[in-house]
Amino acid sequence: MEIVRIKDLRTSYNGHIAIKNVSFNIEKGEYVCLVGENGSGKSTLLKTLVGLNKKDNGEIILNIEPDKVSYLAQNNMTEINFPATAKEIIMTGVQKHKKLPFYNKEDHEAFEEICNELSIKSIINKQISELSGGQRQRVMLARALIRKPELLILDEPCSGLDSIITKEFYKILDKLNKEKGLTIIMATHDLNEIESENIRVICMATVVKFDGNVIEWNKQEK
Ligand code: ADP
Ligand code: MG
């Protein structure tokens, strides 16, 4: 089943075209890595997809409910320093529009489940400011996953993290994709740290420069 359809998309900032002629479709269960140099339009594409940037032109069709899309922005946690515990941050992920900000039994069960899955039970009552970069990123992933999305969109989630932490983070994503059929679209610089071969690579350079399996991508780079 196709869950995302992008056709002839263009987004610009005050006349500066950041992405153009972008067209591709994404099937349910796909794991898509967006690559490309800095400034190639990866973040713009993801922001346009989730509605944070206005498109000038083209079409975006999402065949799932907006509530079933979770987005983890670039550099989302690097500077965070306000008084909140990991649990408080994670729980905000279940809040939906037009819903009172109270948590029900189901929400608490989802919280337990996600903490087990991401092995973060020992840090849930810690202040977010006390956590390491890798722990913060897991907390943000838990926040994105607690509402049980069908589509997870991540923008360079491991920038600034060391190689071991990065690999562990990608292992979690791999598992979610393989075992739960979660559809993933992720901008990344570190394809080499991802073990799965079942990855579709889309390379941006304002336009789509390459779209195919990671094995083909690795071949053509040599
Ligand atoms: P990437 O995520 O691949 O590094 P971006 O989508 O952030 O690329 O940027 C694409 C282009 O759009 C770049 O030329 C960048 O300078 C420009 N750009 C991105 N965000 C803004 C913004 N908020 N205002 C003006 N220009 C921007
Ligand atoms: Mg970016």
PDB file of C-alpha atoms and ligand atoms in Angstrom:
ATOM      1  CA  MET A   1       0.000   0.000   0.000  1.00  0.00           C
ATOM      2  CA  GLU A   2       1.284   3.418  -0.921  1.00  0.00           C
ATOM      3  CA  ILE A   3       1.327   5.803   2.030  1.00  0.00           C
ATOM      4  CA  VAL A   4       3.146   8.815   0.639  1.00  0.00           C
ATOM      5  CA  ARG A   5       2.880  10.279  -2.839  1.00  0.00           C
ATOM      6  CA  ILE A   6       4.991  13.300  -3.736  1.00  0.00           C
ATOM      7  CA  LYS A   7       4.644  14.822  -7.158  1.00  0.00           C
ATOM      8  CA  ASP A   8       6.629  17.646  -8.692  1.00  0.00           C
ATOM      9  CA  LEU A   9       7.269  19.280  -5.345  1.00  0.00           C
ATOM     10  CA  ARG A  10       8.991  22.634  -5.079  1.00  0.00           C
ATOM     11  CA  THR A  11       9.767  24.640  -1.931  1.00  0.00           C
ATOM     12  CA  SER A  12      11.654  27.909  -1.729  1.00  0.00           C
ATOM     13  CA  TYR A  13      12.712  30.464   0.867  1.00  0.00           C
ATOM     14  CA  ASN A  14      12.160  34.041  -0.330  1.00  0.00           C
ATOM     15  CA  GLY A  15      12.803  33.096  -3.919  1.00  0.00           C
ATOM     16  CA  HIS A  16      15.706  30.736  -3.165  1.00  0.00           C
ATOM     17  CA  ILE A  17      14.672  27.318  -4.452  1.00  0.00           C
ATOM     18  CA  ALA A  18      15.601  24.647  -1.898  1.00  0.00           C
ATOM     19  CA  ILE A  19      13.973  21.655  -3.617  1.00  0.00           C
ATOM     20  CA  LYS A  20      12.370  21.248  -7.011  1.00  0.00           C
ATOM     21  CA  ASN A  21      10.941  18.602  -9.354  1.00  0.00           C
ATOM     22  CA  VAL A  22      10.786  16.130  -6.478  1.00  0.00           C
ATOM     23  CA  SER A  23       8.579  13.138  -7.188  1.00  0.00           C
ATOM     24  CA  PHE A  24       8.486   9.758  -5.481  1.00  0.00           C
ATOM     25  CA  ASN A  25       6.104   7.392  -3.752  1.00  0.00           C
ATOM     26  CA  ILE A  26       6.636   5.449  -0.571  1.00  0.00           C
ATOM     27  CA  GLU A  27       5.049   2.102   0.171  1.00  0.00           C
ATOM     28  CA  LYS A  28       4.022   0.989   3.641  1.00  0.00           C
ATOM     29  CA  GLY A  29       6.942  -0.726   5.377  1.00  0.00           C
ATOM     30  CA  GLU A  30       9.699   0.934   3.367  1.00  0.00           C
ATOM     31  CA  TYR A  31      12.870   2.233   5.026  1.00  0.00           C
ATOM     32  CA  VAL A  32      14.034   5.292   3.131  1.00  0.00           C
ATOM     33  CA  CYS A  33      17.284   7.132   3.789  1.00  0.00           C
ATOM     34  CA  LEU A  34      17.581  10.650   2.435  1.00  0.00           C
ATOM     35  CA  VAL A  35      21.191  11.514   1.735  1.00  0.00           C
ATOM     36  CA  GLY A  36      22.962  14.455   0.126  1.00  0.00           C
ATOM     37  CA  GLU A  37      25.381  17.200   1.041  1.00  0.00           C
ATOM     38  CA  ASN A  38      24.590  19.972   3.498  1.00  0.00           C
ATOM     39  CA  GLY A  39      22.155  22.355   1.897  1.00  0.00           C
ATOM     40  CA  SER A  40      20.899  19.760  -0.601  1.00  0.00           C
ATOM     41  CA  GLY A  41      17.325  20.071   0.622  1.00  0.00           C
ATOM     42  CA  LYS A  42      16.851  17.075   2.928  1.00  0.00           C
ATOM     43  CA  SER A  43      15.414  19.020   5.859  1.00  0.00           C
ATOM     44  CA  THR A  44      13.307  21.159   3.558  1.00  0.00           C
ATOM     45  CA  LEU A  45      11.826  18.067   1.955  1.00  0.00           C
ATOM     46  CA  LEU A  46      10.972  16.520   5.335  1.00  0.00           C
ATOM     47  CA  LYS A  47       9.549  19.775   6.711  1.00  0.00           C
ATOM     48  CA  THR A  48       7.442  20.250   3.622  1.00  0.00           C
ATOM     49  CA  LEU A  49       6.214  16.688   3.943  1.00  0.00           C
ATOM     50  CA  VAL A  50       5.040  17.247   7.523  1.00  0.00           C
ATOM     51  CA  GLY A  51       3.564  20.649   6.731  1.00  0.00           C
ATOM     52  CA  LEU A  52       6.105  22.863   8.513  1.00  0.00           C
ATOM     53  CA  ASN A  53       7.184  24.475   5.259  1.00  0.00           C
ATOM     54  CA  LYS A  54       4.846  25.736   2.617  1.00  0.00           C
ATOM     55  CA  LYS A  55       5.277  24.263  -0.822  1.00  0.00           C
ATOM     56  CA  ASP A  56       5.248  26.536  -3.869  1.00  0.00           C
ATOM     57  CA  ASN A  57       4.200  23.844  -6.180  1.00  0.00           C
ATOM     58  CA  GLY A  58       3.344  20.175  -6.514  1.00  0.00           C
ATOM     59  CA  GLU A  59       1.414  17.592  -4.587  1.00  0.00           C
ATOM     60  CA  ILE A  60       1.820  15.689  -1.341  1.00  0.00           C
ATOM     61  CA  ILE A  61      -0.686  12.978  -0.609  1.00  0.00           C
ATOM     62  CA  LEU A  62      -0.560  11.126   2.693  1.00  0.00           C
ATOM     63  CA  ASN A  63      -2.712   8.026   2.758  1.00  0.00           C
ATOM     64  CA  ILE A  64      -2.709   7.824   6.541  1.00  0.00           C
ATOM     65  CA  GLU A  65      -4.167   9.915   9.331  1.00  0.00           C
ATOM     66  CA  PRO A  66      -1.992  12.927  10.299  1.00  0.00           C
ATOM     67  CA  ASP A  67      -1.934  11.567  13.864  1.00  0.00           C
ATOM     68  CA  LYS A  68      -0.127   8.498  12.565  1.00  0.00           C
ATOM     69  CA  VAL A  69       2.899  10.493  11.440  1.00  0.00           C
ATOM     70  CA  SER A  70       5.694  11.254  13.906  1.00  0.00           C
ATOM     71  CA  TYR A  71       8.478  13.680  13.119  1.00  0.00           C
ATOM     72  CA  LEU A  72      11.779  14.075  14.899  1.00  0.00           C
ATOM     73  CA  ALA A  73      13.377  17.375  13.893  1.00  0.00           C
ATOM     74  CA  GLN A  74      17.072  18.022  13.316  1.00  0.00           C
ATOM     75  CA  ASN A  75      19.007  19.220  16.403  1.00  0.00           C
ATOM     76  CA  ASN A  76      15.889  18.850  18.476  1.00  0.00           C
ATOM     77  CA  MET A  77      17.548  18.172  21.819  1.00  0.00           C
ATOM     78  CA  THR A  78      21.040  19.547  21.754  1.00  0.00           C
ATOM     79  CA  GLU A  79      20.312  22.703  23.704  1.00  0.00           C
ATOM     80  CA  ILE A  80      17.470  21.563  25.867  1.00  0.00           C
ATOM     81  CA  ASN A  81      17.811  22.765  29.412  1.00  0.00           C
ATOM     82  CA  PHE A  82      14.420  23.220  30.977  1.00  0.00           C
ATOM     83  CA  PRO A  83      13.190  21.352  34.054  1.00  0.00           C
ATOM     84  CA  ALA A  84      11.341  18.286  32.837  1.00  0.00           C
ATOM     85  CA  THR A  85      11.911  14.594  33.378  1.00  0.00           C
ATOM     86  CA  ALA A  86      12.381  12.091  30.572  1.00  0.00           C
ATOM     87  CA  LYS A  87       8.930  10.687  31.378  1.00  0.00           C
ATOM     88  CA  GLU A  88       7.265  14.088  31.163  1.00  0.00           C
ATOM     89  CA  ILE A  89       8.825  14.672  27.761  1.00  0.00           C
ATOM     90  CA  ILE A  90       7.854  11.245  26.451  1.00  0.00           C
ATOM     91  CA  MET A  91       4.241  11.575  27.612  1.00  0.00           C
ATOM     92  CA  THR A  92       3.746  14.764  25.620  1.00  0.00           C
ATOM     93  CA  GLY A  93       4.005  12.543  22.550  1.00  0.00           C
ATOM     94  CA  VAL A  94       0.533  11.115  23.113  1.00  0.00           C
ATOM     95  CA  GLN A  95      -1.196  14.471  23.134  1.00  0.00           C
ATOM     96  CA  LYS A  96      -3.356  14.993  20.142  1.00  0.00           C
ATOM     97  CA  HIS A  97      -5.038  18.078  18.863  1.00  0.00           C
ATOM     98  CA  LYS A  98      -8.362  18.869  20.436  1.00  0.00           C
ATOM     99  CA  LYS A  99      -7.809  16.413  23.229  1.00  0.00           C
ATOM    100  CA  LEU A 100      -7.596  17.362  26.875  1.00  0.00           C
ATOM    101  CA  PRO A 101      -4.087  17.071  28.246  1.00  0.00           C
ATOM    102  CA  PHE A 102      -4.772  14.135  30.508  1.00  0.00           C
ATOM    103  CA  TYR A 103      -3.329  10.700  30.132  1.00  0.00           C
ATOM    104  CA  ASN A 104      -5.445   7.584  30.308  1.00  0.00           C
ATOM    105  CA  LYS A 105      -4.623   3.981  31.154  1.00  0.00           C
ATOM    106  CA  GLU A 106      -3.861   3.191  27.541  1.00  0.00           C
ATOM    107  CA  ASP A 107      -1.316   6.030  27.397  1.00  0.00           C
ATOM    108  CA  HIS A 108       0.437   4.747  30.505  1.00  0.00           C
ATOM    109  CA  GLU A 109       0.540   1.245  29.069  1.00  0.00           C
ATOM    110  CA  ALA A 110       2.003   2.580  25.838  1.00  0.00           C
ATOM    111  CA  PHE A 111       4.618   4.375  27.928  1.00  0.00           C
ATOM    112  CA  GLU A 112       5.646   1.166  29.731  1.00  0.00           C
ATOM    113  CA  GLU A 113       5.834  -0.694  26.455  1.00  0.00           C
ATOM    114  CA  ILE A 114       8.007   1.866  24.722  1.00  0.00           C
ATOM    115  CA  CYS A 115      10.379   2.184  27.698  1.00  0.00           C
ATOM    116  CA  ASN A 116      10.947  -1.565  27.647  1.00  0.00           C
ATOM    117  CA  GLU A 117      11.476  -1.584  23.934  1.00  0.00           C
ATOM    118  CA  LEU A 118      14.040   1.207  24.023  1.00  0.00           C
ATOM    119  CA  SER A 119      15.664   0.062  27.297  1.00  0.00           C
ATOM    120  CA  ILE A 120      15.214   3.433  28.995  1.00  0.00           C
ATOM    121  CA  LYS A 121      13.416   2.408  32.189  1.00  0.00           C
ATOM    122  CA  SER A 122      16.357   3.418  34.373  1.00  0.00           C
ATOM    123  CA  ILE A 123      16.357   7.027  33.168  1.00  0.00           C
ATOM    124  CA  ILE A 124      12.678   7.924  32.989  1.00  0.00           C
ATOM    125  CA  ASN A 125      12.646   9.945  36.200  1.00  0.00           C
ATOM    126  CA  LYS A 126      15.852  11.817  35.484  1.00  0.00           C
ATOM    127  CA  GLN A 127      15.900  15.422  34.432  1.00  0.00           C
ATOM    128  CA  ILE A 128      16.396  15.699  30.705  1.00  0.00           C
ATOM    129  CA  SER A 129      19.319  18.077  31.302  1.00  0.00           C
ATOM    130  CA  GLU A 130      21.186  15.291  33.147  1.00  0.00           C
ATOM    131  CA  LEU A 131      21.053  12.854  30.246  1.00  0.00           C
ATOM    132  CA  SER A 132      23.731  12.138  27.678  1.00  0.00           C
ATOM    133  CA  GLY A 133      23.168  12.942  24.013  1.00  0.00           C
ATOM    134  CA  GLY A 134      22.405   9.311  23.191  1.00  0.00           C
ATOM    135  CA  GLN A 135      19.934   9.015  26.078  1.00  0.00           C
ATOM    136  CA  ARG A 136      18.183  12.221  25.054  1.00  0.00           C
ATOM    137  CA  GLN A 137      17.837  10.959  21.549  1.00  0.00           C
ATOM    138  CA  ARG A 138      16.217   7.747  22.796  1.00  0.00           C
ATOM    139  CA  VAL A 139      13.836   9.815  24.883  1.00  0.00           C
ATOM    140  CA  MET A 140      12.891  11.795  21.785  1.00  0.00           C
ATOM    141  CA  LEU A 141      12.454   8.577  19.831  1.00  0.00           C
ATOM    142  CA  ALA A 142      10.213   7.236  22.611  1.00  0.00           C
ATOM    143  CA  ARG A 143       8.202  10.456  22.441  1.00  0.00           C
ATOM    144  CA  ALA A 144       7.791   9.982  18.700  1.00  0.00           C
ATOM    145  CA  LEU A 145       6.832   6.310  19.043  1.00  0.00           C
ATOM    146  CA  ILE A 146       4.433   6.451  21.985  1.00  0.00           C
ATOM    147  CA  ARG A 147       1.536   7.414  19.781  1.00  0.00           C
ATOM    148  CA  LYS A 148       2.177   4.342  17.641  1.00  0.00           C
ATOM    149  CA  PRO A 149       2.883   6.036  14.335  1.00  0.00           C
ATOM    150  CA  GLU A 150       2.674   4.284  10.994  1.00  0.00           C
ATOM    151  CA  LEU A 151       5.197   6.683   9.488  1.00  0.00           C
ATOM    152  CA  LEU A 152       8.286   7.857  11.352  1.00  0.00           C
ATOM    153  CA  ILE A 153      10.220  10.796   9.922  1.00  0.00           C
ATOM    154  CA  LEU A 154      13.650  11.592  11.361  1.00  0.00           C
ATOM    155  CA  ASP A 155      16.031  14.377  10.427  1.00  0.00           C
ATOM    156  CA  GLU A 156      19.657  13.439  11.144  1.00  0.00           C
ATOM    157  CA  PRO A 157      18.818  11.897  14.511  1.00  0.00           C
ATOM    158  CA  CYS A 158      22.392  10.862  15.247  1.00  0.00           C
ATOM    159  CA  SER A 159      24.347  13.988  14.378  1.00  0.00           C
ATOM    160  CA  GLY A 160      26.801  14.661  17.182  1.00  0.00           C
ATOM    161  CA  LEU A 161      26.568  11.154  18.618  1.00  0.00           C
ATOM    162  CA  ASP A 162      29.499   8.754  18.570  1.00  0.00           C
ATOM    163  CA  SER A 163      29.638   5.713  16.334  1.00  0.00           C
ATOM    164  CA  ILE A 164      28.636   3.108  18.957  1.00  0.00           C
ATOM    165  CA  ILE A 165      25.606   5.084  20.127  1.00  0.00           C
ATOM    166  CA  THR A 166      24.674   5.777  16.506  1.00  0.00           C
ATOM    167  CA  LYS A 167      24.812   2.075  15.609  1.00  0.00           C
ATOM    168  CA  GLU A 168      22.632   1.178  18.595  1.00  0.00           C
ATOM    169  CA  PHE A 169      20.102   3.820  17.621  1.00  0.00           C
ATOM    170  CA  TYR A 170      19.942   2.508  14.052  1.00  0.00           C
ATOM    171  CA  LYS A 171      19.534  -1.053  15.326  1.00  0.00           C
ATOM    172  CA  ILE A 172      16.364   0.048  17.107  1.00  0.00           C
ATOM    173  CA  LEU A 173      15.040   1.615  13.899  1.00  0.00           C
ATOM    174  CA  ASP A 174      15.895  -1.499  11.945  1.00  0.00           C
ATOM    175  CA  LYS A 175      13.988  -3.638  14.411  1.00  0.00           C
ATOM    176  CA  LEU A 176      10.950  -1.363  14.327  1.00  0.00           C
ATOM    177  CA  ASN A 177      10.952  -1.501  10.548  1.00  0.00           C
ATOM    178  CA  LYS A 178      11.441  -5.272  10.283  1.00  0.00           C
ATOM    179  CA  GLU A 179       9.308  -6.457  13.177  1.00  0.00           C
ATOM    180  CA  LYS A 180       6.543  -3.890  13.262  1.00  0.00           C
ATOM    181  CA  GLY A 181       6.497  -2.859   9.634  1.00  0.00           C
ATOM    182  CA  LEU A 182       7.032   0.784  10.613  1.00  0.00           C
ATOM    183  CA  THR A 183       7.628   2.981   7.572  1.00  0.00           C
ATOM    184  CA  ILE A 184      10.698   5.170   8.068  1.00  0.00           C
ATOM    185  CA  ILE A 185      11.987   8.204   6.213  1.00  0.00           C
ATOM    186  CA  MET A 186      15.252   9.486   7.625  1.00  0.00           C
ATOM    187  CA  ALA A 187      17.757  12.112   6.563  1.00  0.00           C
ATOM    188  CA  THR A 188      21.206  10.832   7.445  1.00  0.00           C
ATOM    189  CA  HIS A 189      24.901  11.219   6.813  1.00  0.00           C
ATOM    190  CA  ASP A 190      25.900   7.836   8.123  1.00  0.00           C
ATOM    191  CA  LEU A 191      24.583   5.145   5.823  1.00  0.00           C
ATOM    192  CA  ASN A 192      27.627   3.075   6.743  1.00  0.00           C
ATOM    193  CA  GLU A 193      26.426   2.687  10.303  1.00  0.00           C
ATOM    194  CA  ILE A 194      23.142   1.106   9.209  1.00  0.00           C
ATOM    195  CA  GLU A 195      23.292  -2.648   9.010  1.00  0.00           C
ATOM    196  CA  SER A 196      20.131  -3.383   7.069  1.00  0.00           C
ATOM    197  CA  GLU A 197      20.476  -3.886   3.323  1.00  0.00           C
ATOM    198  CA  ASN A 198      16.805  -3.408   2.803  1.00  0.00           C
ATOM    199  CA  ILE A 199      17.146   0.341   2.501  1.00  0.00           C
ATOM    200  CA  ARG A 200      16.036   2.640  -0.241  1.00  0.00           C
ATOM    201  CA  VAL A 201      18.361   5.576  -0.763  1.00  0.00           C
ATOM    202  CA  ILE A 202      17.121   8.872  -2.119  1.00  0.00           C
ATOM    203  CA  CYS A 203      19.942  11.305  -2.791  1.00  0.00           C
ATOM    204  CA  MET A 204      19.052  14.982  -2.922  1.00  0.00           C
ATOM    205  CA  ALA A 205      20.849  17.823  -4.678  1.00  0.00           C
ATOM    206  CA  THR A 206      17.930  20.270  -4.835  1.00  0.00           C
ATOM    207  CA  VAL A 207      16.456  17.670  -7.204  1.00  0.00           C
ATOM    208  CA  VAL A 208      16.391  13.910  -6.674  1.00  0.00           C
ATOM    209  CA  LYS A 209      19.781  12.707  -7.942  1.00  0.00           C
ATOM    210  CA  PHE A 210      19.408   9.014  -7.136  1.00  0.00           C
ATOM    211  CA  ASP A 211      16.559   6.777  -6.013  1.00  0.00           C
ATOM    212  CA  GLY A 212      17.223   3.074  -5.502  1.00  0.00           C
ATOM    213  CA  ASN A 213      18.410   0.296  -3.215  1.00  0.00           C
ATOM    214  CA  VAL A 214      21.418   0.908  -0.966  1.00  0.00           C
ATOM    215  CA  ILE A 215      23.379  -1.846  -2.739  1.00  0.00           C
ATOM    216  CA  GLU A 216      22.974  -0.070  -6.072  1.00  0.00           C
ATOM    217  CA  TRP A 217      23.883   3.197  -4.382  1.00  0.00           C
ATOM    218  CA  ASN A 218      27.116   1.775  -2.970  1.00  0.00           C
ATOM    219  CA  LYS A 219      28.037   0.367  -6.378  1.00  0.00           C
ATOM    220  CA  GLN A 220      27.536   3.603  -8.220  1.00  0.00           C
ATOM    221  CA  GLU A 221      29.538   5.612  -5.720  1.00  0.00           C
ATOM    222  CA  LYS A 222      32.697   3.601  -6.423  1.00  0.00           C
TER     223      LYS A 222
HETATM  224  P1  ADP B   1      19.939  19.942   4.197  1.00  0.00           P
HETATM  225  O1  ADP B   1      18.980  19.532   5.243  1.00  0.00           O
HETATM  226  O2  ADP B   1      20.133  18.921   3.119  1.00  0.00           O
HETATM  227  O3  ADP B   1      21.251  20.386   4.765  1.00  0.00           O
HETATM  228  P2  ADP B   1      18.206  22.258   3.885  1.00  0.00           P
HETATM  229  O4  ADP B   1      16.888  21.747   3.476  1.00  0.00           O
HETATM  230  O5  ADP B   1      18.393  22.658   5.290  1.00  0.00           O
HETATM  231  O6  ADP B   1      19.337  21.201   3.428  1.00  0.00           O
HETATM  232  O7  ADP B   1      18.567  23.502   2.978  1.00  0.00           O
HETATM  233  C1  ADP B   1      18.315  23.550   1.579  1.00  0.00           C
HETATM  234  C2  ADP B   1      18.576  24.945   1.085  1.00  0.00           C
HETATM  235  O8  ADP B   1      17.622  25.848   1.626  1.00  0.00           O
HETATM  236  C3  ADP B   1      19.945  25.507   1.450  1.00  0.00           C
HETATM  237  O9  ADP B   1      20.391  26.310   0.389  1.00  0.00           O
HETATM  238  C4  ADP B   1      19.649  26.340   2.686  1.00  0.00           C
HETATM  239  O10 ADP B   1      20.559  27.371   2.821  1.00  0.00           O
HETATM  240  C5  ADP B   1      18.244  26.855   2.399  1.00  0.00           C
HETATM  241  N1  ADP B   1      17.469  27.054   3.627  1.00  0.00           N
HETATM  242  C6  ADP B   1      17.124  26.101   4.514  1.00  0.00           C
HETATM  243  N2  ADP B   1      16.368  26.606   5.508  1.00  0.00           N
HETATM  244  C7  ADP B   1      16.227  27.917   5.238  1.00  0.00           C
HETATM  245  C8  ADP B   1      15.549  29.006   5.888  1.00  0.00           C
HETATM  246  N3  ADP B   1      14.860  28.807   7.019  1.00  0.00           N
HETATM  247  N4  ADP B   1      15.612  30.222   5.305  1.00  0.00           N
HETATM  248  C9  ADP B   1      16.292  30.424   4.162  1.00  0.00           C
HETATM  249  N5  ADP B   1      16.936  29.443   3.498  1.00  0.00           N
HETATM  250  C10 ADP B   1      16.921  28.209   4.029  1.00  0.00           C
HETATM  251 MG    MG B   2      19.187  19.288   7.312  1.00  0.00          MG
END
